[in-house]
Amino acid sequence: MDKKVIILSIAFATIACIQHLITKGNINRETLTIAILSSIILSFYFTWFMPELNLRKRDAYFLTCITLFVVASLNNFIEAYFFTDIFNTTFTLVAAVTVSLLTTLIQTALAIYILKPEGNVTLRNAICEHVRANEYYVLRIIAASLVYFPVYLTFGLIISPFVVPIYTNSQNGLSVPSFSIMFPLELVRGAIYAIVLAAVFASLKKQKNLNFKVAATLLFIPGAFLPLLSSLTQANAFSQVAPYHIFEILGDSIVYGYIVSRIFHKV
C-alpha cells in the first residue's frame, strides 16, 4: 500500500473515531472496524481523484471540500430528513451538518497537504473556459437537474419490493414521502448534483471518459457507499435497507454519471 494512502487512512480513521466519541460518547469494535475500512477506501479515492484536477492547491482545496461536503453529507442529510426520523428536530439536522462540514474541512486539508496536487489553473478560469466550451450552459444545467429524477425513480422502483415493507412499518422510523414532496425534493437534489458536477468537470484534466469516471465514482463511493457503510453500525431499521440502497445507488451513479458526462461533453 502506498505510504500516502497509509498516512491518510490513519488520519481519517482518527478523525472518524474522535467525531464518533464526541457525538455518541463511546466507540465499539464494530464502529472502529467500519471507521478504518471507510478511511482506507476514502484515502484511495482521494489519491486517485486529486491528481486528476488541474487546479492550484487553494482552488483544489475549495472545490474538493465543497464537493465532498455536498455529495457525501448535505444531499444525503436532506433526503434523510424526509425519509427517516434521524433528524427529528431542526437542531439535530443543523448539528449534523455543522459536524460534517468541520470534518470535511479537516479531511480535505490533510489530503491537500499530503497529496500536493500540481495543477496551476484557478477555479474561476476553469469554470469560465468550461462555460465557453459548452453552448447553452444554463440549459445543460437544467437538463442535468431534470434527468436525475427519472434515474432515481427507476432504480428506486427496482428495489421497492424489498424496502417498501420496511419503510411502511411505522415502528421502524422510516417513511416514503408523498409524490408531491418527493418530486420537488429530488429535483432540488438533482440540481445540486448538476451544479457540483459541472464545476468538477470544469476542473479536470483533459482526458477521455474522465468526466464519466469521476461522476460515477464520486456519486457512489463518498456519496453513497461510505455513508451507507457507516449506517450498518446503527441499531435502527435503516441498516436493514442499506444493502439494497447500495445496489440502487450504484445503478443511479453509473447511469446518471454517464448521462451528465454526455450533457457536459466538452472538457
GROMACS .gro file of C-alpha atoms in nm:
model
  267
    1MET     CA    1   0.000   0.000   0.000
    2ASP     CA    2   0.129   0.348  -0.089
    3LYS     CA    3   0.272   0.544   0.204
    4LYS     CA    4   0.043   0.839   0.136
    5VAL     CA    5  -0.262   0.612   0.148
    6ILE     CA    6  -0.148   0.470   0.482
    7ILE     CA    7  -0.093   0.816   0.633
    8LEU     CA    8  -0.429   0.943   0.507
    9SER     CA    9  -0.606   0.629   0.627
   10ILE     CA   10  -0.468   0.665   0.978
   11ALA     CA   11  -0.555   1.036   0.985
   12PHE     CA   12  -0.909   0.983   0.854
   13ALA     CA   13  -0.974   0.693   1.092
   14THR     CA   14  -0.856   0.903   1.386
   15ILE     CA   15  -1.086   1.189   1.283
   16ALA     CA   16  -1.380   0.950   1.243
   17CYS     CA   17  -1.323   0.798   1.587
   18ILE     CA   18  -1.295   1.138   1.753
   19GLN     CA   19  -1.612   1.252   1.577
   20HIS     CA   20  -1.795   0.940   1.693
   21LEU     CA   21  -1.676   0.980   2.051
   22ILE     CA   22  -1.791   1.343   2.056
   23THR     CA   23  -2.134   1.273   1.904
   24LYS     CA   24  -2.206   0.929   2.055
   25GLY     CA   25  -1.992   0.921   2.368
   26ASN     CA   26  -1.838   0.578   2.300
   27ILE     CA   27  -1.698   0.357   2.028
   28ASN     CA   28  -1.718  -0.021   1.992
   29ARG     CA   29  -1.523  -0.273   1.784
   30GLU     CA   30  -1.777  -0.274   1.500
   31THR     CA   31  -1.775   0.103   1.472
   32LEU     CA   32  -1.394   0.110   1.479
   33THR     CA   33  -1.375  -0.152   1.204
   34ILE     CA   34  -1.615   0.043   0.982
   35ALA     CA   35  -1.423   0.366   1.050
   36ILE     CA   36  -1.094   0.206   0.947
   37LEU     CA   37  -1.239   0.044   0.636
   38SER     CA   38  -1.414   0.366   0.530
   39SER     CA   39  -1.095   0.567   0.587
   40ILE     CA   40  -0.890   0.332   0.369
   41ILE     CA   41  -1.146   0.349   0.086
   42LEU     CA   42  -1.169   0.730   0.108
   43SER     CA   43  -0.790   0.758   0.110
   44PHE     CA   44  -0.761   0.550  -0.206
   45TYR     CA   45  -1.029   0.766  -0.365
   46PHE     CA   46  -0.852   1.090  -0.276
   47THR     CA   47  -0.519   0.964  -0.412
   48TRP     CA   48  -0.690   0.888  -0.743
   49PHE     CA   49  -0.920   1.191  -0.764
   50MET     CA   50  -0.695   1.480  -0.667
   51PRO     CA   51  -0.420   1.422  -0.927
   52GLU     CA   52  -0.692   1.441  -1.193
   53LEU     CA   53  -0.767   1.804  -1.100
   54ASN     CA   54  -0.595   2.077  -1.298
   55LEU     CA   55  -0.630   2.334  -1.020
   56ARG     CA   56  -0.378   2.508  -0.797
   57LYS     CA   57  -0.378   2.393  -0.435
   58ARG     CA   58  -0.605   2.660  -0.291
   59ASP     CA   59  -0.869   2.610  -0.558
   60ALA     CA   60  -0.837   2.230  -0.540
   61TYR     CA   61  -0.900   2.254  -0.166
   62PHE     CA   62  -1.208   2.470  -0.208
   63LEU     CA   63  -1.361   2.257  -0.486
   64THR     CA   64  -1.286   1.923  -0.317
   65CYS     CA   65  -1.416   2.042   0.018
   66ILE     CA   66  -1.744   2.176  -0.123
   67THR     CA   67  -1.790   1.873  -0.349
   68LEU     CA   68  -1.725   1.619  -0.074
   69PHE     CA   69  -1.948   1.803   0.173
   70VAL     CA   70  -2.238   1.837  -0.070
   71VAL     CA   71  -2.220   1.489  -0.222
   72ALA     CA   72  -2.134   1.288   0.088
   73SER     CA   73  -2.326   1.482   0.353
   74LEU     CA   74  -2.561   1.765   0.263
   75ASN     CA   75  -2.760   1.592  -0.010
   76ASN     CA   76  -2.786   1.276   0.200
   77PHE     CA   77  -2.897   1.475   0.505
   78ILE     CA   78  -3.167   1.648   0.302
   79GLU     CA   79  -3.308   1.314   0.191
   80ALA     CA   80  -3.275   1.159   0.537
   81TYR     CA   81  -3.476   1.448   0.683
   82PHE     CA   82  -3.778   1.341   0.476
   83PHE     CA   83  -3.729   0.962   0.468
   84THR     CA   84  -3.621   0.888   0.827
   85ASP     CA   85  -3.663   1.012   1.183
   86ILE     CA   86  -3.287   1.051   1.232
   87PHE     CA   87  -3.328   1.428   1.231
   88ASN     CA   88  -3.639   1.468   1.443
   89THR     CA   89  -3.565   1.835   1.511
   90THR     CA   90  -3.409   2.118   1.312
   91PHE     CA   91  -3.134   2.141   1.573
   92THR     CA   92  -3.019   1.782   1.514
   93LEU     CA   93  -3.005   1.847   1.141
   94VAL     CA   94  -2.805   2.168   1.182
   95ALA     CA   95  -2.572   1.997   1.432
   96ALA     CA   96  -2.508   1.708   1.192
   97VAL     CA   97  -2.442   1.947   0.903
   98THR     CA   98  -2.201   2.153   1.116
   99VAL     CA   99  -2.004   1.850   1.239
  100SER     CA  100  -1.987   1.709   0.886
  101LEU     CA  101  -1.865   2.039   0.743
  102LEU     CA  102  -1.591   2.069   1.004
  103THR     CA  103  -1.485   1.709   0.942
  104THR     CA  104  -1.474   1.766   0.567
  105LEU     CA  105  -1.265   2.083   0.608
  106ILE     CA  106  -1.006   1.891   0.810
  107GLN     CA  107  -1.006   1.583   0.585
  108THR     CA  108  -0.961   1.789   0.269
  109ALA     CA  109  -0.684   1.999   0.424
  110LEU     CA  110  -0.495   1.682   0.518
  111ALA     CA  111  -0.543   1.538   0.170
  112ILE     CA  112  -0.415   1.856   0.004
  113TYR     CA  113  -0.113   1.871   0.237
  114ILE     CA  114  -0.017   1.506   0.182
  115LEU     CA  115  -0.105   1.462  -0.187
  116LYS     CA  116   0.008   1.808  -0.305
  117PRO     CA  117  -0.192   1.849  -0.630
  118GLU     CA  118   0.017   2.011  -0.903
  119GLY     CA  119  -0.238   2.196  -1.116
  120ASN     CA  120  -0.193   2.565  -1.194
  121VAL     CA  121  -0.538   2.683  -1.305
  122THR     CA  122  -0.775   2.885  -1.089
  123LEU     CA  123  -1.125   2.750  -1.037
  124ARG     CA  124  -1.276   3.068  -1.178
  125ASN     CA  125  -1.079   3.042  -1.503
  126ALA     CA  126  -1.156   2.670  -1.532
  127ILE     CA  127  -1.529   2.734  -1.499
  128CYS     CA  128  -1.520   3.023  -1.746
  129GLU     CA  129  -1.344   2.805  -2.002
  130HIS     CA  130  -1.595   2.525  -1.943
  131VAL     CA  131  -1.888   2.762  -1.996
  132ARG     CA  132  -1.737   2.885  -2.323
  133ALA     CA  133  -1.677   2.528  -2.441
  134ASN     CA  134  -2.038   2.421  -2.373
  135GLU     CA  135  -2.304   2.622  -2.554
  136TYR     CA  136  -2.634   2.689  -2.376
  137TYR     CA  137  -2.471   2.619  -2.040
  138VAL     CA  138  -2.775   2.707  -1.830
  139LEU     CA  139  -2.991   2.471  -2.034
  140ARG     CA  140  -2.735   2.196  -1.979
  141ILE     CA  141  -2.752   2.255  -1.602
  142ILE     CA  142  -3.133   2.239  -1.617
  143ALA     CA  143  -3.123   1.919  -1.825
  144ALA     CA  144  -2.874   1.758  -1.584
  145SER     CA  145  -3.101   1.857  -1.295
  146LEU     CA  146  -3.419   1.720  -1.451
  147VAL     CA  147  -3.274   1.387  -1.564
  148TYR     CA  148  -3.183   1.290  -1.208
  149PHE     CA  149  -3.541   1.223  -1.101
  150PRO     CA  150  -3.631   0.957  -1.364
  151VAL     CA  151  -3.300   0.778  -1.299
  152TYR     CA  152  -3.360   0.793  -0.923
  153LEU     CA  153  -3.721   0.676  -0.964
  154THR     CA  154  -3.629   0.386  -1.193
  155PHE     CA  155  -3.378   0.228  -0.957
  156GLY     CA  156  -3.598   0.308  -0.658
  157LEU     CA  157  -3.881   0.109  -0.815
  158ILE     CA  158  -3.646  -0.183  -0.882
  159ILE     CA  159  -3.564  -0.225  -0.512
  160SER     CA  160  -3.910  -0.119  -0.386
  161PRO     CA  161  -4.038  -0.478  -0.331
  162PHE     CA  162  -3.756  -0.530  -0.080
  163VAL     CA  163  -3.760  -0.198   0.104
  164VAL     CA  164  -4.121  -0.074   0.097
  165PRO     CA  165  -4.239  -0.321   0.367
  166ILE     CA  166  -3.967  -0.187   0.597
  167TYR     CA  167  -4.041   0.178   0.515
  168THR     CA  168  -4.416   0.137   0.564
  169ASN     CA  169  -4.377  -0.016   0.910
  170SER     CA  170  -4.431   0.285   1.137
  171GLN     CA  171  -4.224   0.127   1.415
  172ASN     CA  172  -3.907   0.147   1.204
  173GLY     CA  173  -3.886   0.526   1.196
  174LEU     CA  174  -3.879   0.529   0.815
  175SER     CA  175  -4.129   0.667   0.566
  176VAL     CA  176  -4.184   0.721   0.196
  177PRO     CA  177  -4.291   1.082   0.132
  178SER     CA  178  -4.582   1.154  -0.099
  179PHE     CA  179  -4.507   1.220  -0.465
  180SER     CA  180  -4.586   1.590  -0.411
  181ILE     CA  181  -4.292   1.605  -0.168
  182MET     CA  182  -4.060   1.355  -0.337
  183PHE     CA  183  -4.074   1.516  -0.682
  184PRO     CA  184  -3.954   1.867  -0.585
  185LEU     CA  185  -3.716   1.717  -0.328
  186GLU     CA  186  -3.536   1.509  -0.590
  187LEU     CA  187  -3.540   1.795  -0.838
  188VAL     CA  188  -3.355   2.006  -0.582
  189ARG     CA  189  -3.108   1.726  -0.514
  190GLY     CA  190  -3.062   1.678  -0.887
  191ALA     CA  191  -2.988   2.049  -0.930
  192ILE     CA  192  -2.731   2.035  -0.650
  193TYR     CA  193  -2.561   1.735  -0.811
  194ALA     CA  194  -2.566   1.900  -1.154
  195ILE     CA  195  -2.406   2.225  -1.034
  196VAL     CA  196  -2.136   2.049  -0.834
  197LEU     CA  197  -2.053   1.802  -1.112
  198ALA     CA  198  -2.035   2.084  -1.368
  199ALA     CA  199  -1.775   2.259  -1.150
  200VAL     CA  200  -1.581   1.934  -1.110
  201PHE     CA  201  -1.589   1.865  -1.486
  202ALA     CA  202  -1.453   2.215  -1.548
  203SER     CA  203  -1.161   2.145  -1.315
  204LEU     CA  204  -1.049   1.809  -1.454
  205LYS     CA  205  -0.755   1.745  -1.680
  206LYS     CA  206  -0.833   1.681  -2.045
  207GLN     CA  207  -0.865   1.305  -2.064
  208LYS     CA  208  -1.107   1.078  -2.249
  209ASN     CA  209  -1.402   0.949  -2.040
  210LEU     CA  210  -1.266   1.118  -1.726
  211ASN     CA  211  -1.593   1.308  -1.672
  212PHE     CA  212  -1.788   0.982  -1.654
  213LYS     CA  213  -1.536   0.805  -1.431
  214VAL     CA  214  -1.525   1.093  -1.185
  215ALA     CA  215  -1.902   1.148  -1.181
  216ALA     CA  216  -1.989   0.782  -1.126
  217THR     CA  217  -1.725   0.717  -0.861
  218LEU     CA  218  -1.784   1.047  -0.682
  219LEU     CA  219  -2.158   0.986  -0.655
  220PHE     CA  220  -2.115   0.626  -0.545
  221ILE     CA  221  -1.805   0.600  -0.324
  222PRO     CA  222  -1.805   0.910  -0.100
  223GLY     CA  223  -2.163   0.998  -0.195
  224ALA     CA  224  -2.335   0.670  -0.112
  225PHE     CA  225  -2.125   0.365  -0.031
  226LEU     CA  226  -1.933   0.514   0.263
  227PRO     CA  227  -2.238   0.677   0.429
  228LEU     CA  228  -2.438   0.355   0.387
  229LEU     CA  229  -2.147   0.152   0.522
  230SER     CA  230  -2.145   0.370   0.833
  231SER     CA  231  -2.519   0.320   0.876
  232LEU     CA  232  -2.467  -0.054   0.924
  233THR     CA  233  -2.332   0.014   1.272
  234GLN     CA  234  -2.655   0.186   1.379
  235ALA     CA  235  -2.915  -0.015   1.565
  236ASN     CA  236  -3.212   0.101   1.361
  237ALA     CA  237  -3.419  -0.010   1.066
  238PHE     CA  238  -3.216   0.189   0.814
  239SER     CA  239  -2.934  -0.064   0.848
  240GLN     CA  240  -3.180  -0.323   0.713
  241VAL     CA  241  -3.242  -0.133   0.389
  242ALA     CA  242  -2.885  -0.005   0.344
  243PRO     CA  243  -2.763  -0.313   0.148
  244TYR     CA  244  -3.047  -0.267  -0.103
  245HIS     CA  245  -2.973   0.103  -0.134
  246ILE     CA  246  -2.608   0.029  -0.209
  247PHE     CA  247  -2.710  -0.157  -0.525
  248GLU     CA  248  -2.973   0.106  -0.605
  249ILE     CA  249  -2.729   0.395  -0.584
  250LEU     CA  250  -2.462   0.204  -0.775
  251GLY     CA  251  -2.709   0.195  -1.064
  252ASP     CA  252  -2.801   0.560  -1.008
  253SER     CA  253  -2.436   0.665  -1.007
  254ILE     CA  254  -2.339   0.479  -1.323
  255VAL     CA  255  -2.642   0.582  -1.530
  256TYR     CA  256  -2.672   0.939  -1.404
  257GLY     CA  257  -2.295   0.985  -1.415
  258TYR     CA  258  -2.289   0.874  -1.779
  259ILE     CA  259  -2.580   1.097  -1.881
  260VAL     CA  260  -2.438   1.405  -1.710
  261SER     CA  261  -2.094   1.342  -1.857
  262ARG     CA  262  -2.257   1.343  -2.202
  263ILE     CA  263  -2.454   1.659  -2.131
  264PHE     CA  264  -2.126   1.834  -2.046
  265HIS     CA  265  -1.934   1.653  -2.317
  266LYS     CA  266  -1.657   1.904  -2.377
  267VAL     CA  267  -1.366   1.934  -2.132
   0.00000   0.00000   0.00000
